[in-house]
Amino acid sequence: MLAMPVSPSPASTSSQEDACKPPPRNCYRLVMLGSARVGKTAIVARFLSNKFEESYTPTIEDFHRKLYRIRGEVHQLDLLDTSGNHPFPAMRRLSFLTGDLFVVVFSMDCRESFEEAIRLREAILETKVSATQSATKSRSRSHYSLKVPMVIVGNKCDKDVKTVTVEEAEQYCVGQDECCIFVEASAKRNYHVDELFYQLFVVAGLPLEMAPNHHRKVPLTFGSPTMLPPSQPRHKATLSIKRRLSDACGVVAPNVRRPSIRTDLMIMRTKTCSLAAGNENNAPGSRITLRTSESRKACTIQ
């Protein structure tokens, strides 16, 4: 007599799903910003699936989510790919306030996009400072020295003609704080895409295994109650040395919907109040770190 396969019980399925839910402290939002046609969506595609599309389709707003299992903990990275035309200023401001770390993209062959990248950085800092002041009812801007994890990306470095030099972009970032760095990249050639995210996670104090080339990519299994598999044995011969050390894996969550504006407003209030409390408890100009026990540089993530 043939044995019938036993489906997992509802309780078992529920416990497996709960095991894949990250704690709030392991949830982050990355916001992609920049002028239209600079390659924001192309960089996102490389990050998520290592693909590149030659055709251009204007982005209104795309929302993605990637889940990781790193050293036994689940991490969630939400990625907001914004429009380069800013049709809704209020929504752009909300993206500044709910974002934890930022990738600001310009094109090496378009000087106007570089100038827009500078304006975007200043707008992000100004918006966060203003919100923090409102939360603490303080008017002294000098009390706050927010250092927001941010990478300024000079995309399309494969172009023959450039109107922005690497030296100029680097000089601008050097004149900022240590949490603002410049990376020259090409989404088309897949040049330095991994590097830009690696450097961003370094300054943000996040697990470096979140960078594209530092974890196993896990395919989705149809009908599985969970997306992330259990940890693999660290001695598994098929893993590279880096991957064996951490056994990190990641999966792109399918069909994820952007949180509602109401939810985003709640997130904004929580982060603003947390940031304000951190500033009240620290001396002016001090850095608020995500992981204070780590020795590497980390910037403001609240």
XYZ file of C-alpha atoms in Angstrom:
302
model
C 0.000 0.000 0.000
C 1.423 3.377 -1.007
C 2.040 5.891 1.733
C 0.402 9.244 1.117
C 2.579 12.343 1.607
C 1.809 14.191 4.797
C 1.299 17.925 4.443
C 2.645 20.149 7.200
C 0.170 21.046 9.913
C -1.074 24.649 10.194
C 0.833 25.066 13.456
C 4.048 23.834 11.835
C 3.573 26.137 8.849
C 2.889 29.096 11.123
C 6.032 28.475 13.159
C 8.110 28.236 9.971
C 6.688 31.513 8.711
C 7.396 33.198 12.048
C 10.991 31.996 11.831
C 11.370 33.999 8.609
C 10.018 37.230 10.088
C 12.843 39.615 10.975
C 12.780 41.548 14.245
C 12.155 45.300 13.805
C 15.801 46.091 14.539
C 16.795 44.044 11.462
C 14.471 45.878 9.044
C 15.951 48.616 6.854
C 14.785 50.779 3.971
C 17.112 51.746 1.134
C 15.980 54.594 -1.130
C 17.261 55.061 -4.692
C 17.302 58.693 -5.827
C 18.537 60.656 -8.821
C 17.523 62.370 -12.034
C 15.614 60.557 -14.767
C 17.586 58.258 -17.110
C 20.676 57.980 -14.893
C 20.306 54.216 -14.340
C 18.684 53.860 -10.916
C 16.438 50.998 -11.992
C 19.310 49.315 -13.850
C 21.380 49.316 -10.652
C 18.424 47.884 -8.730
C 18.035 45.110 -11.328
C 21.720 44.235 -11.018
C 21.425 44.173 -7.231
C 18.348 41.958 -7.149
C 18.846 39.593 -10.090
C 22.098 40.544 -11.862
C 20.163 41.447 -15.010
C 20.369 44.440 -17.343
C 17.768 45.738 -19.786
C 18.860 47.934 -22.687
C 15.411 49.467 -23.155
C 14.357 52.416 -21.011
C 11.019 52.602 -19.235
C 10.377 55.605 -16.965
C 9.922 54.618 -13.336
C 6.996 55.990 -11.362
C 7.905 54.132 -8.181
C 8.928 50.526 -7.607
C 9.130 48.712 -4.291
C 11.225 45.592 -3.698
C 12.113 43.456 -0.699
C 14.998 41.110 -0.069
C 15.248 38.758 2.882
C 18.508 37.420 4.280
C 19.522 34.789 6.785
C 22.876 35.863 8.207
C 24.545 34.096 11.114
C 21.212 32.672 12.215
C 19.315 35.986 12.084
C 16.776 37.143 9.503
C 17.274 40.604 7.970
C 14.886 42.508 5.717
C 15.945 45.138 3.188
C 13.167 47.146 1.555
C 14.282 48.963 -1.572
C 12.372 51.966 -2.897
C 13.201 52.887 -6.500
C 11.888 56.432 -6.961
C 10.966 58.486 -10.005
C 13.513 60.923 -11.363
C 10.826 63.477 -12.163
C 9.471 63.991 -8.613
C 5.774 64.254 -9.585
C 4.707 64.240 -5.922
C 6.960 66.387 -3.666
C 5.163 65.220 -0.511
C 5.890 61.577 -1.360
C 9.529 62.397 -2.025
C 9.795 64.060 1.388
C 8.213 60.976 2.959
C 10.812 58.788 1.237
C 13.546 60.958 2.792
C 12.072 60.515 6.263
C 11.403 56.773 6.054
C 14.715 55.939 4.382
C 17.540 54.541 6.495
C 20.242 54.550 3.829
C 20.417 56.115 0.386
C 21.926 55.567 -3.048
C 21.962 58.838 -5.000
C 22.741 58.237 -8.678
C 23.973 60.574 -11.385
C 25.291 59.936 -14.881
C 28.953 60.634 -15.603
C 27.954 62.063 -18.995
C 25.336 64.477 -17.608
C 26.514 67.341 -15.432
C 22.973 68.413 -14.583
C 22.369 65.026 -12.955
C 25.474 65.493 -10.772
C 24.202 68.874 -9.616
C 20.824 67.281 -8.883
C 22.549 64.573 -6.820
C 24.142 67.280 -4.672
C 20.768 68.967 -4.215
C 19.191 65.657 -3.242
C 21.800 64.980 -0.568
C 21.274 68.432 0.913
C 17.494 67.969 0.804
C 17.721 64.613 2.610
C 19.815 66.071 5.427
C 17.690 69.212 5.694
C 14.467 67.185 5.835
C 15.742 64.824 8.519
C 17.172 67.669 10.619
C 13.934 69.639 10.351
C 11.829 66.644 11.387
C 14.125 65.924 14.325
C 13.936 69.527 15.487
C 10.153 69.405 15.327
C 10.097 66.222 17.393
C 12.204 67.846 20.116
C 10.776 71.367 19.678
C 14.325 72.622 19.185
C 15.314 75.403 16.814
C 19.061 75.059 17.097
C 20.300 73.267 13.991
C 23.869 73.233 15.309
C 22.748 70.771 17.992
C 22.264 68.120 15.331
C 24.974 66.614 13.211
C 23.187 63.845 11.362
C 25.370 61.481 9.401
C 23.150 59.558 7.040
C 24.606 56.487 5.254
C 24.761 57.496 1.613
C 26.589 56.526 -1.574
C 26.849 58.997 -4.437
C 27.080 56.824 -7.559
C 28.577 58.041 -10.823
C 26.848 55.605 -13.175
C 27.576 55.071 -16.894
C 31.328 55.342 -16.411
C 31.628 53.227 -19.578
C 30.618 56.251 -21.679
C 33.356 57.678 -23.896
C 32.423 61.299 -23.211
C 32.063 62.423 -19.600
C 31.135 65.828 -18.221
C 31.881 64.958 -14.583
C 35.307 63.728 -13.488
C 35.968 61.121 -10.828
C 38.209 63.593 -9.004
C 35.433 66.187 -8.837
C 32.894 63.746 -7.435
C 35.387 62.347 -4.935
C 36.330 65.844 -3.808
C 32.700 66.660 -3.114
C 32.233 63.551 -0.957
C 35.501 64.149 0.903
C 34.126 67.564 1.835
C 31.099 65.888 3.454
C 31.136 63.529 6.446
C 32.619 60.032 6.489
C 29.210 58.488 5.814
C 29.011 59.983 2.315
C 31.159 58.138 -0.201
C 31.548 58.147 -3.980
C 31.624 55.062 -6.184
C 32.111 55.082 -9.949
C 29.983 52.368 -11.559
C 28.400 50.986 -14.703
C 25.192 48.994 -14.411
C 25.536 48.002 -18.066
C 29.001 46.485 -17.583
C 28.201 45.333 -14.042
C 31.196 47.357 -12.882
C 31.387 48.226 -9.168
C 27.701 47.475 -8.538
C 28.612 45.037 -5.775
C 31.200 47.514 -4.499
C 28.751 50.390 -4.112
C 26.378 48.311 -1.988
C 29.247 46.806 -0.015
C 30.565 50.285 0.823
C 27.065 51.468 1.724
C 26.577 48.589 4.147
C 30.008 49.294 5.655
C 29.211 52.911 6.529
C 25.707 51.920 7.680
C 27.040 49.245 10.019
C 24.926 46.532 8.384
C 26.038 42.933 7.764
C 28.432 42.942 4.838
C 26.933 39.661 3.647
C 24.003 41.706 2.336
C 26.125 42.837 -0.628
C 25.261 40.937 -3.854
C 28.394 38.795 -4.101
C 28.628 37.914 -0.414
C 25.745 35.482 0.060
C 24.054 32.543 -1.634
C 21.106 33.384 -3.875
C 18.171 31.180 -2.942
C 15.545 30.379 -5.618
C 11.912 30.498 -4.612
C 10.263 27.113 -4.071
C 6.647 26.902 -5.174
C 4.318 26.027 -2.318
C 6.958 26.375 0.378
C 5.688 28.036 3.580
C 9.009 29.843 3.929
C 11.333 31.570 1.489
C 14.565 31.237 3.445
C 16.026 27.765 3.942
C 17.562 26.637 7.228
C 21.255 27.294 7.717
C 23.590 25.091 5.679
C 26.545 23.276 7.277
C 29.535 25.586 7.270
C 31.860 22.829 6.093
C 29.916 22.300 2.868
C 32.535 21.990 0.142
C 30.476 23.690 -2.562
C 30.527 27.052 -0.773
C 33.292 29.585 -1.273
C 35.507 30.506 1.669
C 33.627 33.771 2.310
C 30.272 32.047 2.181
C 31.424 29.172 4.358
C 32.407 31.647 7.056
C 28.912 33.089 7.345
C 26.580 30.691 5.507
C 24.579 33.766 4.496
C 21.747 33.457 2.001
C 19.249 35.835 0.462
C 16.040 35.712 -1.535
C 14.000 38.354 -3.345
C 10.451 38.348 -2.011
C 7.867 38.109 -4.821
C 4.857 40.368 -5.330
C 5.644 42.719 -2.470
C 3.394 45.748 -2.152
C 4.602 49.104 -0.953
C 3.358 49.908 2.558
C 0.413 52.287 2.692
C 0.932 55.994 3.290
C -0.585 55.519 6.748
C 2.011 52.849 7.537
C 4.800 55.032 6.169
C 3.648 57.927 8.340
C 3.789 55.670 11.393
C 7.282 54.528 10.389
C 8.310 58.151 9.907
C 7.101 59.149 13.386
C 8.823 56.190 15.008
C 12.138 56.881 13.298
C 11.965 60.627 13.913
C 11.233 60.168 17.619
C 13.984 57.571 17.920
C 16.432 59.869 16.164
C 15.436 62.809 18.362
C 15.859 60.722 21.513
C 19.293 59.655 20.350
C 20.350 63.246 19.779
C 19.087 64.271 23.212
C 21.162 61.529 24.829
C 24.338 62.301 22.886
C 26.606 65.301 22.809
C 26.261 67.693 19.866
C 27.931 66.313 16.784
C 28.261 62.805 18.142
C 27.467 59.847 15.905
C 24.427 57.698 16.547
C 25.312 54.152 15.575
C 23.155 51.187 14.705
C 25.535 48.641 16.210
C 27.583 50.296 18.920
C 29.528 47.123 19.651
C 31.107 47.103 16.210
C 34.389 48.866 15.675
C 33.830 49.742 12.021
C 32.377 53.121 11.087
C 28.622 53.339 11.248
C 26.231 56.197 10.684
C 22.718 57.157 11.601
C 20.108 54.464 11.064
C 17.004 54.885 13.160
